PDB file of C-alpha atoms in Angstrom:
ATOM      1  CA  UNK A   1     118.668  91.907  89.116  1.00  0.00           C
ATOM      2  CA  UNK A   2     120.298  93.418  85.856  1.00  0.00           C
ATOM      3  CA  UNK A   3     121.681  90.999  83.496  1.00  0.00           C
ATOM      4  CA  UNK A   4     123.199  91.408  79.630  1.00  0.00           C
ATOM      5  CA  UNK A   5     124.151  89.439  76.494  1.00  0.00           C
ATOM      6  CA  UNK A   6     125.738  89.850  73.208  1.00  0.00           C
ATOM      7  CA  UNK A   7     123.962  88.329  70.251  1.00  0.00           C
ATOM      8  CA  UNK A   8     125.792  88.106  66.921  1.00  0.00           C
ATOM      9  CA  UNK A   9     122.753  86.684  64.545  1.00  0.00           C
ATOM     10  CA  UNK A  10     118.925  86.879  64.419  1.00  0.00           C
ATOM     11  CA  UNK A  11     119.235  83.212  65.776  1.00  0.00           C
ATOM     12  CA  UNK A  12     121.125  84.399  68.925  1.00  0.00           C
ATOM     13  CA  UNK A  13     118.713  86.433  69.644  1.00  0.00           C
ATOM     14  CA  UNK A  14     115.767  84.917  69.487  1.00  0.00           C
ATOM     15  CA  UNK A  15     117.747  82.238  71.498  1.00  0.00           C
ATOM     16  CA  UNK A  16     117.971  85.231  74.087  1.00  0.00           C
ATOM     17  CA  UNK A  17     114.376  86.081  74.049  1.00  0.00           C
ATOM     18  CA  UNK A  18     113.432  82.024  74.394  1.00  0.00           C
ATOM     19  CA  UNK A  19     115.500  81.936  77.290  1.00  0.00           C
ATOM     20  CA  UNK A  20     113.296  84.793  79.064  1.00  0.00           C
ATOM     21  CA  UNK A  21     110.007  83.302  77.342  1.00  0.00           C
ATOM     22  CA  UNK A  22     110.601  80.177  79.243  1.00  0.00           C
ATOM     23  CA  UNK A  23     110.572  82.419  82.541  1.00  0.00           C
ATOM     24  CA  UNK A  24     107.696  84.233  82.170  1.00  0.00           C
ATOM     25  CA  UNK A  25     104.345  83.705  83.747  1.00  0.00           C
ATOM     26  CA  UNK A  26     100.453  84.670  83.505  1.00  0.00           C
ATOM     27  CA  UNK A  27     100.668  88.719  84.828  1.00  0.00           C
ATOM     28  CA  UNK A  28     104.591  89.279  83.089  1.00  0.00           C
ATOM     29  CA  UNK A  29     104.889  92.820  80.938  1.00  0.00           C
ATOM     30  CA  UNK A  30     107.717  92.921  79.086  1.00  0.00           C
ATOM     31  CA  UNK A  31     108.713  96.344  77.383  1.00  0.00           C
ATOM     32  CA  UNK A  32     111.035  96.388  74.734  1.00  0.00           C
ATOM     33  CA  UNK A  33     113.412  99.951  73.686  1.00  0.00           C
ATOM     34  CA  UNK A  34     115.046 100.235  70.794  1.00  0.00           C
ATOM     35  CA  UNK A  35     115.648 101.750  67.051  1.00  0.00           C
ATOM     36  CA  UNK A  36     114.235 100.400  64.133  1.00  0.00           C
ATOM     37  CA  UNK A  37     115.691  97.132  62.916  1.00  0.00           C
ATOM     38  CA  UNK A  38     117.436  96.510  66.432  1.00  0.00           C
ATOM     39  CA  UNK A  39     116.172  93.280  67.043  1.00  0.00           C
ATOM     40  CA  UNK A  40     112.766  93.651  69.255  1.00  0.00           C
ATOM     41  CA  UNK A  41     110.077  91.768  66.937  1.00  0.00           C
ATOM     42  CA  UNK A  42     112.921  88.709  66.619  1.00  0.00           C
ATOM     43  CA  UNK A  43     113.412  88.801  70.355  1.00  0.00           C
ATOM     44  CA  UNK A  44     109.627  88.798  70.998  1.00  0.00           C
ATOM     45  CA  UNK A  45     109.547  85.289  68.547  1.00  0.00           C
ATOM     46  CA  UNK A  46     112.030  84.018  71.121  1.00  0.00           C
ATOM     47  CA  UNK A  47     109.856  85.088  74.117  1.00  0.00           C
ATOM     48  CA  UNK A  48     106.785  83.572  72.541  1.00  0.00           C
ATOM     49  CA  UNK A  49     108.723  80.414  71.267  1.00  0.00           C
ATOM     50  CA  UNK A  50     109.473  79.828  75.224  1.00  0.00           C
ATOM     51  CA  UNK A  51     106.689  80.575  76.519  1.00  0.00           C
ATOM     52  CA  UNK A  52     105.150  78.089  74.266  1.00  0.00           C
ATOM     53  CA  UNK A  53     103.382  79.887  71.757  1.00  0.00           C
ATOM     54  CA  UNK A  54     103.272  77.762  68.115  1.00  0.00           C
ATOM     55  CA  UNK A  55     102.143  80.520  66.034  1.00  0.00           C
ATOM     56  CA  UNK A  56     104.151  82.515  64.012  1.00  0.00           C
ATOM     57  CA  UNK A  57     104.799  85.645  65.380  1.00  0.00           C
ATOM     58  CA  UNK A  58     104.717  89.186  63.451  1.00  0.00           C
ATOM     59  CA  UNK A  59     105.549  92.497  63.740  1.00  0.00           C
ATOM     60  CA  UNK A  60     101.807  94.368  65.200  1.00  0.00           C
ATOM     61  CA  UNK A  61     103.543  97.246  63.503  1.00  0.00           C
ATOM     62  CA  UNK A  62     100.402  98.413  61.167  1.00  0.00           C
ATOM     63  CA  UNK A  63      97.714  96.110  63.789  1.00  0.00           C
ATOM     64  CA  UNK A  64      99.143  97.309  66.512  1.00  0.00           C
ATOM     65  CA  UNK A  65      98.218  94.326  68.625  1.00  0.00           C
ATOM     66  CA  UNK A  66      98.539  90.446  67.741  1.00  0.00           C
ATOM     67  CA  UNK A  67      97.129  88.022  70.241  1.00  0.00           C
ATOM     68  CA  UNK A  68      98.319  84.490  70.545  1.00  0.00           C
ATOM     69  CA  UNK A  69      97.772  81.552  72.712  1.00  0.00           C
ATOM     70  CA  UNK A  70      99.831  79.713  74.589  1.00  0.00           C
ATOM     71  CA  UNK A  71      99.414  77.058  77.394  1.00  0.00           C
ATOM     72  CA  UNK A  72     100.053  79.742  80.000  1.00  0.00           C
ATOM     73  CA  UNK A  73      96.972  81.618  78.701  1.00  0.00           C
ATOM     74  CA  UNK A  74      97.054  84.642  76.343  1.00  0.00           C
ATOM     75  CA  UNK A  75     100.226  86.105  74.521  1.00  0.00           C
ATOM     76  CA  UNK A  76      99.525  89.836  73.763  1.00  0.00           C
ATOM     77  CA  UNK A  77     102.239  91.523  71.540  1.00  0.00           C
ATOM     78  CA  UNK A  78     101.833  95.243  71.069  1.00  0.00           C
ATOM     79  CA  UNK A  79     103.590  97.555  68.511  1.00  0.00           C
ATOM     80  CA  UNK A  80     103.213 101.345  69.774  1.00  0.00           C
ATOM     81  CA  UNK A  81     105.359 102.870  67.190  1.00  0.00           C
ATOM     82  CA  UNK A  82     102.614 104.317  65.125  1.00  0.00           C
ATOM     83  CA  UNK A  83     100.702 106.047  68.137  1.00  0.00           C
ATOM     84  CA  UNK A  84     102.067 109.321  69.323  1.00  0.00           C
ATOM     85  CA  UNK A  85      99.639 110.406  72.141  1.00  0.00           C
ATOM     86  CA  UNK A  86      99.338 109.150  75.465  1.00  0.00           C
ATOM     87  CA  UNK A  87      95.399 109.464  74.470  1.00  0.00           C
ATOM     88  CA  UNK A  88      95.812 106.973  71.518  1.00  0.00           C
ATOM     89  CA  UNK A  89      97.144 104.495  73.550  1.00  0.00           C
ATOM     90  CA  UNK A  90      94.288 104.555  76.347  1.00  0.00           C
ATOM     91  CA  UNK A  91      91.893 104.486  73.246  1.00  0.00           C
ATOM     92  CA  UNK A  92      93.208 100.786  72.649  1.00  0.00           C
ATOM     93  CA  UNK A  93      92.343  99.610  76.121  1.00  0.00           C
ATOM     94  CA  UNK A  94      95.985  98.936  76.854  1.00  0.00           C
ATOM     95  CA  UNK A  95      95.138  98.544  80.575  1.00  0.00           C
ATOM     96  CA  UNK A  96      92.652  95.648  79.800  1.00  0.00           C
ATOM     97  CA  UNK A  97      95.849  93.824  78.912  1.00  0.00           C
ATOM     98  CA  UNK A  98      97.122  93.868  82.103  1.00  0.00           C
ATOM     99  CA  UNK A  99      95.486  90.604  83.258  1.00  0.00           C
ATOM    100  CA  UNK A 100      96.841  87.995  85.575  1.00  0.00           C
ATOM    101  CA  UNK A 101      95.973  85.404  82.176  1.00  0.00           C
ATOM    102  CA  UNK A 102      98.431  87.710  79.799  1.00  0.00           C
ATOM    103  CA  UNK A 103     102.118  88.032  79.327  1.00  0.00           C
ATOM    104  CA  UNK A 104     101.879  91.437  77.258  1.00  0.00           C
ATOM    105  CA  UNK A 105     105.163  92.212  75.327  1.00  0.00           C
ATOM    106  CA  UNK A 106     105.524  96.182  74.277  1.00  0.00           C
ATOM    107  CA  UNK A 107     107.613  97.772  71.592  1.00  0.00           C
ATOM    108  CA  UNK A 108     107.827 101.395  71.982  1.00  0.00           C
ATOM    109  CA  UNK A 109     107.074 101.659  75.292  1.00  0.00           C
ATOM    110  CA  UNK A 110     108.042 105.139  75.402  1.00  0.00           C
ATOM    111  CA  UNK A 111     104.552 106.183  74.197  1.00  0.00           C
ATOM    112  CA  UNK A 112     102.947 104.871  77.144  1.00  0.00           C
ATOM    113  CA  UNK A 113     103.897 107.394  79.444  1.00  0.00           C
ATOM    114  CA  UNK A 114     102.419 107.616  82.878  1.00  0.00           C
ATOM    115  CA  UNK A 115     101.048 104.132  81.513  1.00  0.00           C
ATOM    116  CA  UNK A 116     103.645 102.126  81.927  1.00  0.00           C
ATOM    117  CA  UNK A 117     103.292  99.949  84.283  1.00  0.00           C
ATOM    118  CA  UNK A 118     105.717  99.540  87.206  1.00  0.00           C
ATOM    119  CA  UNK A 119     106.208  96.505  87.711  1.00  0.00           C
ATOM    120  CA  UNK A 120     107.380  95.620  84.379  1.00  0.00           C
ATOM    121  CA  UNK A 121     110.828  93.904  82.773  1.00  0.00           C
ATOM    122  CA  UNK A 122     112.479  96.568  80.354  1.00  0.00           C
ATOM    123  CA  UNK A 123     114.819  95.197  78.095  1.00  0.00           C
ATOM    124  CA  UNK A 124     116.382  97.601  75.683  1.00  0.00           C
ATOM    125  CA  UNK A 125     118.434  96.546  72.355  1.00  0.00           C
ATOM    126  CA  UNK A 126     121.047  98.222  70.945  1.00  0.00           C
ATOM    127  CA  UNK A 127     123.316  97.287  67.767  1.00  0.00           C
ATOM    128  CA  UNK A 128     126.907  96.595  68.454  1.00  0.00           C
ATOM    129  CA  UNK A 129     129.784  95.379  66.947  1.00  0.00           C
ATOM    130  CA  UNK A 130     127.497  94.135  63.875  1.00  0.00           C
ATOM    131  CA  UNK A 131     125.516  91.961  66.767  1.00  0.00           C
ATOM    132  CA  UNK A 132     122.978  93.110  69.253  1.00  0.00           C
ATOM    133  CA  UNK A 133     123.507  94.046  73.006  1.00  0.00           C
ATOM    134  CA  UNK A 134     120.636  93.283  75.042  1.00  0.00           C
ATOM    135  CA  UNK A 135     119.904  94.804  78.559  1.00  0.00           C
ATOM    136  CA  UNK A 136     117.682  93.582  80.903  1.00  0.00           C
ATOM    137  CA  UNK A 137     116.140  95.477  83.849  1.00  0.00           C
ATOM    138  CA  UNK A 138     114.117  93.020  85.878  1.00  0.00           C
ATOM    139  CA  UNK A 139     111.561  94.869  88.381  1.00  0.00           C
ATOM    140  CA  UNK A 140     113.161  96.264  91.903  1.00  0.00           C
ATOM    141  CA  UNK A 141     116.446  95.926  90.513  1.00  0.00           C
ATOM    142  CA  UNK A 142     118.364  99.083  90.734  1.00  0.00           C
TER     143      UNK A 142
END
């Protein structure tokens, strides 16, 4: 299943991303595409918000990885855009985050490579019309 939305604020789509948040369980990856400033650390505060995370949520940009938790388990948001080897990202243990007690969210999933795991919700944002379009590829869907 495919699905898309239109958000025209920051509110909107966070909105979005609690919508999906709410969705998720335990075992979820989430990877999220898009240029800077398109949207992906607010839409990852929506995920978290629904998936019942009470923390505020930042951008892992210079961290690379924030943990959080939630009453699902662990909430594991990741921020690849510094890393620009396939190697760099192994050296982080990315695969230990792949744990049926984790939904892992990914920005810059591009730098994963052979990494990326398959079963996996892609979402990509894009600006548009001063908003943001967001496009969700759920797993299996063509």
């Amino acid at each position: 299943m495919n699905s898309s939305a239109f958000a025209a604020t920051a509110e909107e789509t966070k909105s979005s991303g609690n919508v999906l948040g709410q969705a998720l369980r335990p075992g979820d990856v989430v990877l999220l595409t898009g240029d800077l400033g398109a949207g992906k650390t607010t839409f990852t505060q929506g995920i978290a918000s629904g998936c019942g995370c009470a923390d505020e949520i930042t951008s892992p940009t210079f961290t690379l990885i924030n943990e959080y938790s939630t009453a699902q388990g662990r909430f594991v948001h990741m921020d690849l855009y510094r890393l620009e080897l396939q190697d760099e990202v192994a050296g982080l243990g990315f695969e230990d985050y792949l744990r049926d007690d984790t939904i892992l969210v990914v920005e810059w999933p591009d730098r994963l490579r052979n990494l990326k795991p398959r079963k996996a919700i892609e979402i990509a944002l894009t600006e548009e019309n001063g908003g943001r379009r967001i496009e969700i590829v759920f797993p299996g869907a063509n």
